[in-house]
Coordinates of N, CA and C in Angstrom, one line a residue:
X224 N 56.5 -48.7 117.2 CA 56.8 -48.0 116.0 C 58.2 -47.5 116.0
X225 N 58.9 -47.7 114.9 CA 60.3 -47.2 114.8 C 60.3 -46.0 113.9
X226 N 61.1 -45.0 114.2 CA 61.1 -43.8 113.4 C 61.7 -44.2 111.9
X227 N 61.2 -43.4 111.0 CA 61.4 -43.7 109.6 C 62.9 -43.7 109.2
X228 N 63.7 -42.8 109.7 CA 65.1 -42.8 109.4 C 65.8 -44.0 109.9
X229 N 65.5 -44.5 111.1 CA 66.1 -45.8 111.6 C 65.7 -47.0 110.7
X230 N 64.4 -47.0 110.3 CA 64.0 -48.1 109.4 C 64.8 -48.1 108.1
X231 N 64.9 -46.9 107.5 CA 65.7 -46.8 106.2 C 67.1 -47.3 106.4
X232 N 67.8 -46.8 107.5 CA 69.2 -47.1 107.7 C 69.4 -48.6 108.1
X233 N 68.4 -49.1 108.8 CA 68.6 -50.5 109.3 C 68.2 -51.6 108.3
X234 N 67.4 -51.2 107.3 CA 67.0 -52.2 106.3 C 68.2 -52.5 105.4
X235 N 68.4 -53.8 105.3 CA 69.5 -54.3 104.5 C 69.0 -55.5 103.8
X236 N 69.7 -55.9 102.7 CA 69.4 -57.1 102.0 C 70.0 -58.3 102.7
X237 N 69.1 -59.1 103.3 CA 69.6 -60.2 104.1 C 70.2 -61.3 103.2
X238 N 71.4 -61.7 103.4 CA 72.0 -62.7 102.6 C 71.8 -64.1 103.1
X239 N 71.4 -64.2 104.4 CA 71.2 -65.5 105.0 C 70.1 -65.3 106.1
X240 N 69.1 -66.2 106.0 CA 68.0 -66.2 106.9 C 68.1 -67.3 107.9
X241 N 67.6 -67.1 109.1 CA 67.5 -68.2 110.1 C 66.4 -69.1 109.7
X242 N 66.8 -70.4 109.5 CA 65.7 -71.4 109.0 C 64.7 -71.6 110.2
X243 N 63.5 -71.9 109.7 CA 62.5 -72.4 110.7 C 61.7 -71.2 111.4
X244 N 61.9 -70.0 111.0 CA 61.2 -68.9 111.6 C 59.9 -68.7 110.8
X245 N 58.8 -68.9 111.4 CA 57.5 -68.8 110.7 C 57.0 -67.3 110.7
X246 N 56.4 -66.9 109.6 CA 55.7 -65.6 109.6 C 54.2 -65.9 109.3
X247 N 53.4 -65.3 110.2 CA 52.0 -65.6 110.1 C 51.3 -64.8 109.0
X248 N 50.1 -65.2 108.5 CA 49.4 -64.5 107.6 C 49.0 -63.1 108.2
X249 N 48.7 -63.1 109.5 CA 48.3 -61.9 110.1 C 49.5 -60.9 110.1
X250 N 50.7 -61.3 110.3 CA 51.9 -60.4 110.2 C 52.0 -59.9 108.8
X251 N 51.8 -60.8 107.8 CA 52.0 -60.4 106.4 C 50.8 -59.4 106.0
X252 N 49.6 -59.7 106.5 CA 48.5 -58.8 106.1 C 48.7 -57.4 106.7
X253 N 49.3 -57.3 107.9 CA 49.6 -56.0 108.4 C 50.5 -55.2 107.6
X254 N 51.5 -56.0 107.0 CA 52.5 -55.3 106.1 C 51.8 -54.9 104.8
X255 N 51.0 -55.8 104.3 CA 50.3 -55.5 103.0 C 49.3 -54.4 103.2
X256 N 48.7 -54.2 104.4 CA 47.8 -53.1 104.6 C 48.5 -51.8 104.6
X257 N 49.8 -51.7 104.7 CA 50.5 -50.5 104.5 C 51.0 -50.4 103.0
X258 N 51.4 -51.5 102.5 CA 51.9 -51.6 101.1 C 50.8 -51.0 100.1
X259 N 49.5 -51.2 100.4 CA 48.5 -50.8 99.5 C 48.5 -49.3 99.3
X260 N 49.2 -48.5 100.1 CA 49.3 -47.1 100.0 C 50.5 -46.7 99.1
X261 N 51.1 -47.6 98.5 CA 52.2 -47.3 97.6 C 51.7 -46.5 96.4
X262 N 52.5 -45.5 95.9 CA 52.1 -44.8 94.7 C 52.0 -45.7 93.5
X263 N 51.1 -45.4 92.6 CA 51.0 -46.1 91.3 C 50.4 -45.1 90.3
X264 N 50.8 -45.3 89.0 CA 50.3 -44.4 88.0 C 48.8 -44.5 87.9
X265 N 48.2 -43.3 87.9 CA 46.7 -43.2 87.9 C 46.0 -44.0 89.0
X266 N 46.7 -44.3 90.0 CA 46.2 -45.2 91.1 C 45.7 -46.5 90.6
X267 N 46.4 -47.1 89.6 CA 45.9 -48.3 89.0 C 46.4 -49.6 89.8
X268 N 47.3 -49.4 90.7 CA 47.7 -50.4 91.6 C 48.1 -51.7 90.9
X269 N 49.1 -51.6 90.1 CA 49.6 -52.6 89.1 C 50.1 -53.9 89.8
X270 N 50.4 -53.9 91.1 CA 51.2 -54.9 91.7 C 50.3 -56.0 92.3
X271 N 50.8 -57.3 92.1 CA 50.2 -58.5 92.8 C 51.3 -59.2 93.4
X272 N 51.1 -59.7 94.6 CA 52.1 -60.5 95.4 C 51.7 -61.9 95.5
X273 N 52.6 -62.8 95.3 CA 52.3 -64.3 95.5 C 53.2 -64.7 96.7
X274 N 52.6 -64.9 97.8 CA 53.4 -65.4 99.0 C 53.5 -66.9 99.0
X275 N 54.7 -67.4 99.1 CA 54.9 -68.8 99.0 C 55.5 -69.2 100.4
X276 N 54.8 -70.0 101.1 CA 55.3 -70.5 102.4 C 55.0 -72.0 102.5
X277 N 54.3 -72.6 101.6 CA 54.1 -74.0 101.6 C 55.4 -74.7 101.2
X278 N 55.9 -75.7 101.9 CA 57.3 -76.3 101.7 C 57.4 -76.8 100.3
X279 N 56.3 -77.5 99.8 CA 56.4 -78.1 98.4 C 56.5 -77.1 97.3
X280 N 55.7 -76.0 97.5 CA 55.7 -75.0 96.5 C 57.0 -74.2 96.6
X281 N 57.4 -74.0 97.8 CA 58.7 -73.3 98.0 C 59.9 -74.0 97.3
X282 N 59.8 -75.3 97.3 CA 60.9 -76.1 96.7 C 60.9 -75.8 95.2
X283 N 59.7 -75.6 94.6 CA 59.6 -75.3 93.2 C 60.2 -73.9 92.9
X284 N 59.9 -73.0 93.8 CA 60.5 -71.6 93.7 C 62.0 -71.7 93.9
X285 N 62.5 -72.5 94.8 CA 63.9 -72.6 95.0 C 64.6 -73.1 93.8
X286 N 64.0 -74.1 93.1 CA 64.5 -74.6 91.8 C 64.5 -73.5 90.8
X287 N 63.4 -72.7 90.7 CA 63.3 -71.7 89.7 C 64.3 -70.5 90.0
X288 N 64.7 -70.4 91.3 CA 65.6 -69.3 91.7 C 67.1 -69.8 91.7
X289 N 67.4 -70.8 90.9 CA 68.7 -71.3 90.7 C 69.3 -71.8 92.1
X290 N 68.4 -72.4 92.9 CA 68.8 -73.0 94.1 C 69.5 -72.1 95.1
X291 N 69.1 -70.9 95.2 CA 69.6 -70.0 96.2 C 69.2 -70.4 97.6
X292 N 70.1 -70.6 98.5 CA 69.8 -71.1 99.8 C 68.9 -70.1 100.6
X293 N 69.0 -68.8 100.3 CA 68.2 -67.9 101.1 C 66.7 -68.1 100.8
X294 N 66.4 -68.6 99.6 CA 65.0 -68.9 99.3 C 64.5 -70.1 100.2
X295 N 65.3 -71.1 100.4 CA 65.0 -72.2 101.3 C 64.8 -71.7 102.7
X296 N 65.7 -70.9 103.2 CA 65.8 -70.6 104.6 C 64.8 -69.4 105.0
X297 N 64.3 -68.7 104.0 CA 63.4 -67.6 104.3 C 62.1 -68.1 104.8
X298 N 61.4 -67.3 105.7 CA 60.1 -67.7 106.2 C 59.1 -67.7 105.1
X299 N 59.2 -66.9 104.1 CA 58.4 -67.0 102.9 C 59.2 -66.4 101.7
X300 N 58.9 -66.9 100.5 CA 59.4 -66.3 99.3 C 58.2 -65.6 98.6
X301 N 58.4 -64.4 98.3 CA 57.3 -63.6 97.7 C 57.6 -63.1 96.3
X302 N 56.8 -63.6 95.4 CA 57.0 -63.1 94.0 C 56.2 -61.8 93.8
X303 N 56.9 -60.8 93.3 CA 56.3 -59.5 93.0 C 56.0 -59.4 91.5
X304 N 54.7 -59.2 91.2 CA 54.3 -59.2 89.8 C 53.7 -57.8 89.5
X305 N 53.9 -57.5 88.2 CA 53.3 -56.2 87.7 C 52.3 -56.6 86.6
X306 N 51.2 -56.0 86.6 CA 50.1 -56.3 85.7 C 50.3 -55.4 84.4
X307 N 50.3 -55.9 83.3 CA 50.3 -55.2 82.0 C 48.9 -54.7 81.7
X308 N 47.9 -55.2 82.3 CA 46.5 -54.9 82.1 C 45.9 -54.0 83.2
X309 N 46.7 -53.4 84.0 CA 46.2 -52.7 85.1 C 45.2 -51.6 84.7
X310 N 45.5 -51.0 83.5 CA 44.7 -49.9 83.1 C 43.2 -50.3 82.8
X311 N 43.0 -51.6 82.7 CA 41.6 -52.0 82.4 C 40.8 -52.0 83.7
X312 N 41.4 -51.7 84.8 CA 40.7 -51.6 86.1 C 40.3 -50.1 86.4
X313 N 40.6 -49.2 85.5 CA 40.4 -47.8 85.8 C 38.9 -47.5 86.1
X314 N 38.0 -48.2 85.5 CA 36.6 -47.9 85.7 C 36.2 -48.3 87.2
X315 N 36.6 -49.5 87.5 CA 36.3 -50.0 88.9 C 36.9 -49.2 90.0
X316 N 38.2 -48.8 89.7 CA 38.9 -48.1 90.7 C 38.3 -46.7 91.0
X317 N 37.7 -46.1 90.0 CA 37.2 -44.8 90.1 C 35.7 -44.7 90.4
X318 N 35.1 -45.9 90.5 CA 33.6 -46.0 90.8 C 33.3 -45.3 92.2
X319 N 34.2 -45.5 93.2 CA 34.0 -44.9 94.5 C 33.9 -43.4 94.4
X320 N 34.8 -42.7 93.6 CA 34.7 -41.3 93.5 C 33.4 -40.9 92.8
X321 N 33.0 -41.7 91.8 CA 31.7 -41.4 91.1 C 30.5 -41.5 92.1
X322 N 30.5 -42.5 92.9 CA 29.4 -42.8 93.8 C 29.3 -41.8 94.9
X323 N 30.5 -41.2 95.3 CA 30.6 -40.3 96.4 C 30.3 -38.8 95.9
X324 N 30.3 -38.7 94.6 CA 30.1 -37.3 94.0 C 31.4 -36.5 93.9
X325 N 32.5 -37.2 94.1 CA 33.8 -36.5 94.0 C 34.0 -36.1 92.5
X326 N 33.6 -37.0 91.6 CA 33.6 -36.7 90.2 C 32.2 -36.9 89.6
X327 N 31.9 -36.3 88.6 CA 30.6 -36.5 87.9 C 30.8 -37.6 86.8
X328 N 29.6 -37.9 86.2 CA 29.7 -39.0 85.2 C 30.5 -38.6 84.0
X329 N 30.5 -37.3 83.6 CA 31.4 -36.9 82.5 C 32.8 -37.1 82.9
X330 N 33.2 -36.6 84.1 CA 34.6 -36.8 84.5 C 35.0 -38.2 84.6
X331 N 34.1 -39.0 85.1 CA 34.4 -40.5 85.2 C 34.6 -41.1 83.8
X332 N 33.8 -40.8 82.8 CA 34.0 -41.3 81.5 C 35.2 -40.8 80.8
X333 N 35.5 -39.5 81.1 CA 36.8 -38.9 80.5 C 38.0 -39.6 81.1
X334 N 38.0 -39.9 82.4 CA 39.1 -40.6 83.1 C 39.3 -42.0 82.4
X335 N 38.2 -42.7 82.3 CA 38.4 -44.0 81.7 C 38.9 -43.9 80.3
X336 N 38.4 -43.0 79.5 CA 38.8 -42.9 78.1 C 40.3 -42.4 78.0
X337 N 40.7 -41.5 78.8 CA 42.1 -40.9 78.7 C 43.1 -41.9 79.2
X338 N 42.8 -42.6 80.3 CA 43.8 -43.6 80.8 C 43.9 -44.8 79.9
X339 N 42.8 -45.3 79.4 CA 42.8 -46.4 78.4 C 43.6 -46.0 77.2
X340 N 43.3 -44.8 76.6 CA 44.0 -44.4 75.4 C 45.5 -44.2 75.7
X341 N 45.9 -43.7 76.9 CA 47.3 -43.5 77.3 C 48.1 -44.8 77.2
X342 N 47.5 -45.9 77.7 CA 48.2 -47.2 77.7 C 48.1 -47.8 76.3
X343 N 47.0 -47.9 75.7 CA 46.8 -48.6 74.4 C 47.5 -47.9 73.3
X344 N 47.6 -46.6 73.3 CA 48.4 -45.9 72.2 C 49.9 -46.2 72.3
X345 N 50.4 -46.5 73.5 CA 51.8 -46.7 73.7 C 52.2 -48.1 73.5
X346 N 51.3 -49.0 73.6 CA 51.6 -50.4 73.2 C 52.2 -51.3 74.3
X347 N 52.5 -52.5 73.9 CA 52.9 -53.6 74.8 C 54.2 -53.3 75.6
X348 N 55.2 -52.7 74.9 CA 56.5 -52.4 75.5 C 56.3 -51.4 76.7
X349 N 55.5 -50.4 76.5 CA 55.2 -49.4 77.5 C 54.4 -50.1 78.7
X350 N 53.4 -50.9 78.3 CA 52.7 -51.6 79.4 C 53.6 -52.4 80.3
X351 N 54.6 -53.1 79.7 CA 55.5 -53.9 80.4 C 56.4 -53.0 81.3
X352 N 56.9 -51.9 80.7 CA 57.7 -51.0 81.5 C 56.9 -50.5 82.7
X353 N 55.7 -50.1 82.5 CA 54.8 -49.6 83.6 C 54.6 -50.7 84.6
X354 N 54.4 -51.9 84.2 CA 54.2 -53.0 85.2 C 55.4 -53.1 86.1
X355 N 56.6 -53.0 85.5 CA 57.9 -53.1 86.3 C 58.1 -51.9 87.2
X356 N 57.9 -50.7 86.6 CA 58.0 -49.5 87.4 C 57.2 -49.5 88.7
X357 N 55.9 -49.8 88.4 CA 54.9 -49.6 89.6 C 55.1 -50.8 90.6
X358 N 55.4 -52.0 90.1 CA 55.6 -53.1 91.0 C 56.9 -52.8 91.8
X359 N 57.9 -52.2 91.2 CA 59.1 -51.9 92.0 C 58.9 -50.9 93.1
X360 N 58.1 -49.9 92.8 CA 57.7 -48.9 93.8 C 57.0 -49.6 95.0
X361 N 56.1 -50.5 94.7 CA 55.4 -51.2 95.7 C 56.3 -52.1 96.5
X362 N 57.2 -52.8 95.8 CA 58.1 -53.7 96.5 C 59.1 -53.0 97.5
X363 N 59.5 -51.8 97.1 CA 60.3 -51.0 98.1 C 59.6 -50.7 99.3
X364 N 58.3 -50.3 99.2 CA 57.5 -50.0 100.4 C 57.3 -51.3 101.2
X365 N 57.1 -52.4 100.5 CA 57.0 -53.7 101.2 C 58.2 -54.0 102.1
X366 N 59.4 -53.8 101.6 CA 60.6 -54.1 102.3 C 60.7 -53.1 103.5
X367 N 60.4 -51.9 103.4 CA 60.4 -50.9 104.5 C 59.4 -51.3 105.5
X368 N 58.2 -51.6 105.1 CA 57.1 -51.9 106.0 C 57.5 -53.2 106.8
X369 N 58.1 -54.2 106.1 CA 58.5 -55.4 106.8 C 59.6 -55.1 107.8
X370 N 60.5 -54.2 107.5 CA 61.6 -53.9 108.5 C 61.0 -53.2 109.7
X371 N 60.0 -52.3 109.4 CA 59.4 -51.6 110.6 C 58.8 -52.5 111.6
X372 N 58.4 -53.7 111.1 CA 57.8 -54.7 111.9 C 58.7 -55.8 112.4
X373 N 60.0 -55.6 112.1 CA 61.0 -56.5 112.7 C 61.4 -57.6 111.7
X374 N 61.0 -57.6 110.5 CA 61.3 -58.6 109.5 C 62.4 -58.2 108.5
X375 N 63.2 -59.1 108.1 CA 64.3 -58.8 107.2 C 63.9 -59.3 105.8
X376 N 64.4 -58.6 104.8 CA 64.1 -59.0 103.4 C 65.3 -59.0 102.5
X377 N 65.1 -59.7 101.4 CA 66.2 -59.6 100.3 C 65.5 -59.7 99.0
X378 N 65.6 -58.6 98.2 CA 65.1 -58.6 96.8 C 66.0 -59.4 95.9
X379 N 65.5 -60.2 95.0 CA 66.3 -61.0 94.1 C 65.8 -60.9 92.7
X380 N 66.7 -60.8 91.7 CA 66.3 -60.9 90.3 C 66.9 -62.3 89.8
X381 N 67.5 -63.0 90.6 CA 68.1 -64.3 90.1 C 67.1 -65.4 90.1
X382 N 66.3 -65.4 89.1 CA 65.3 -66.5 88.9 C 64.9 -66.6 87.5
X383 N 64.5 -67.8 87.1 CA 64.0 -68.0 85.7 C 62.5 -67.6 85.7
X384 N 62.2 -66.6 85.0 CA 60.8 -66.1 85.1 C 59.8 -67.1 84.5
X385 N 60.2 -67.9 83.5 CA 59.3 -68.8 82.9 C 59.0 -70.0 83.8
X386 N 60.1 -70.5 84.5 CA 59.9 -71.6 85.5 C 59.1 -71.1 86.6
X387 N 59.3 -69.8 87.0 CA 58.5 -69.3 88.1 C 57.0 -69.1 87.7
X388 N 56.8 -68.7 86.5 CA 55.5 -68.6 85.9 C 54.7 -70.0 86.0
X389 N 55.5 -71.0 85.6 CA 54.9 -72.4 85.6 C 54.6 -72.8 87.0
X390 N 55.6 -72.6 87.9 CA 55.5 -73.1 89.3 C 54.3 -72.5 90.0
X391 N 54.0 -71.2 89.7 CA 53.0 -70.5 90.5 C 51.8 -70.2 89.7
X392 N 51.7 -70.7 88.5 CA 50.5 -70.5 87.6 C 50.2 -69.0 87.4
X393 N 51.2 -68.3 87.0 CA 51.1 -66.9 86.7 C 50.5 -66.6 85.4
X394 N 49.4 -65.8 85.3 CA 48.9 -65.4 84.0 C 49.9 -64.7 83.1
X395 N 49.7 -64.8 81.8 CA 50.6 -64.2 80.9 C 50.8 -62.7 81.0
X396 N 49.7 -62.0 81.4 CA 49.7 -60.6 81.4 C 50.4 -60.0 82.6
X397 N 50.9 -60.9 83.5 CA 51.7 -60.4 84.7 C 53.2 -60.6 84.4
X398 N 54.0 -59.6 84.8 CA 55.4 -59.7 84.6 C 56.0 -60.0 86.0
X399 N 56.8 -61.1 86.1 CA 57.6 -61.4 87.3 C 58.7 -60.4 87.4
X400 N 58.6 -59.5 88.5 CA 59.5 -58.4 88.6 C 60.6 -58.7 89.6
X401 N 60.3 -59.1 90.8 CA 61.3 -59.4 91.8 C 60.8 -60.6 92.6
X402 N 61.7 -61.3 93.2 CA 61.5 -62.3 94.2 C 62.0 -61.7 95.5
X403 N 61.2 -61.7 96.5 CA 61.6 -61.1 97.8 C 61.6 -62.2 98.9
X404 N 62.7 -62.5 99.5 CA 62.7 -63.4 100.6 C 62.4 -62.6 101.9
X405 N 61.6 -63.1 102.8 CA 61.4 -62.4 104.1 C 61.6 -63.4 105.2
X406 N 62.1 -62.9 106.3 CA 62.4 -63.8 107.5 C 63.2 -63.0 108.5
X407 N 63.9 -63.8 109.3 CA 64.8 -63.2 110.3 C 66.3 -63.4 109.8
X408 N 67.0 -62.4 109.7 CA 68.4 -62.5 109.1 C 69.3 -63.2 110.2
X409 N 70.1 -64.1 109.7 CA 71.2 -64.6 110.5 C 72.4 -63.6 110.4
X410 N 72.6 -62.9 111.5 CA 73.6 -61.8 111.5 C 75.0 -62.3 112.0
X411 N 75.1 -63.6 112.2 CA 76.4 -64.1 112.8 C 77.6 -63.8 112.0
X412 N 77.4 -63.7 110.7 CA 78.5 -63.4 109.8 C 78.2 -62.2 108.9
X413 N 77.4 -61.3 109.4 CA 77.0 -60.2 108.6 C 78.2 -59.2 108.3
X414 N 78.3 -58.9 107.0 CA 79.3 -57.9 106.6 C 79.0 -56.5 107.0
X415 N 79.9 -55.6 107.1 CA 79.6 -54.2 107.2 C 78.8 -53.7 106.0
X416 N 78.0 -52.7 106.2 CA 77.2 -52.2 105.1 C 78.2 -51.7 104.0
X417 N 77.8 -52.0 102.7 CA 78.6 -51.6 101.6 C 78.7 -50.1 101.4
X418 N 79.6 -49.7 100.6 CA 79.9 -48.3 100.4 C 78.7 -47.6 99.8
X419 N 78.4 -46.4 100.3 CA 77.3 -45.6 99.7 C 77.9 -44.3 99.2
X420 N 77.5 -43.9 98.0 CA 78.1 -42.7 97.4 C 77.6 -41.5 98.2
X421 N 78.5 -40.4 98.2 CA 78.0 -39.2 98.8 C 77.0 -38.5 97.9
X422 N 76.1 -37.7 98.5 CA 75.0 -37.1 97.8 C 75.4 -36.5 96.5
X423 N 76.5 -35.6 96.5 CA 76.8 -34.9 95.3 C 77.3 -35.8 94.2
X424 N 77.6 -37.1 94.5 CA 78.0 -38.0 93.4 C 76.8 -38.5 92.7
X425 N 75.6 -38.5 93.2 CA 74.5 -39.0 92.5 C 73.3 -38.1 92.4
X426 N 73.5 -36.8 92.8 CA 72.4 -35.8 92.7 C 73.0 -34.6 91.9
X427 N 72.2 -34.2 90.9 CA 72.5 -32.9 90.2 C 71.3 -32.1 90.3
X428 N 71.5 -30.8 90.2 CA 70.4 -29.8 90.2 C 70.3 -29.1 88.9
X429 N 69.2 -29.1 88.3 CA 68.9 -28.3 87.1 C 69.5 -28.8 85.8
X430 N 70.6 -29.5 85.9 CA 71.2 -30.2 84.7 C 72.1 -31.3 85.2
X431 N 72.4 -32.2 84.3 CA 73.3 -33.3 84.7 C 74.7 -32.9 85.1

């Protein structure tokens, strides 16, 4: 285990991966078993990950990602999706609380009603924003958890979402949010870390 401060400081967006480094499903599952603790609105867990490590499928992802070499050389390319329909899972997600007696039937029904109304009253644009917000929170935790286990990552927005949707058979109600490459970074030509603003340049208290 590495301490949290070191993980945060050592995590960088890998611009070049070492080709041929395999990552096992077991390694990925260990990472995802931490990622599931990511915060999400109403605990709806909006995020779905599509892990691509099959060479033929990866080639399609490479094409959809404008032929970025890091997609080819990564151990896996992972598409991060946000569900616009996550609120429809509110009943199933809260069943455990009901069965354990943490909430009663009235509270359970009120939760379902209030969460459903919260999303449906705000409409499609809000549902899309929520999908992106919550998937982004999850993706950040994924990258930190990967680094803690010795894997490097690179988040990318450089891809054609419709081509990606076709290549990976993504349902319409899921928003492609990020593509994350994971692997072992080739550090032979690694640049120094980019400039980071001092705290007082990006933090205000009580007013802007």
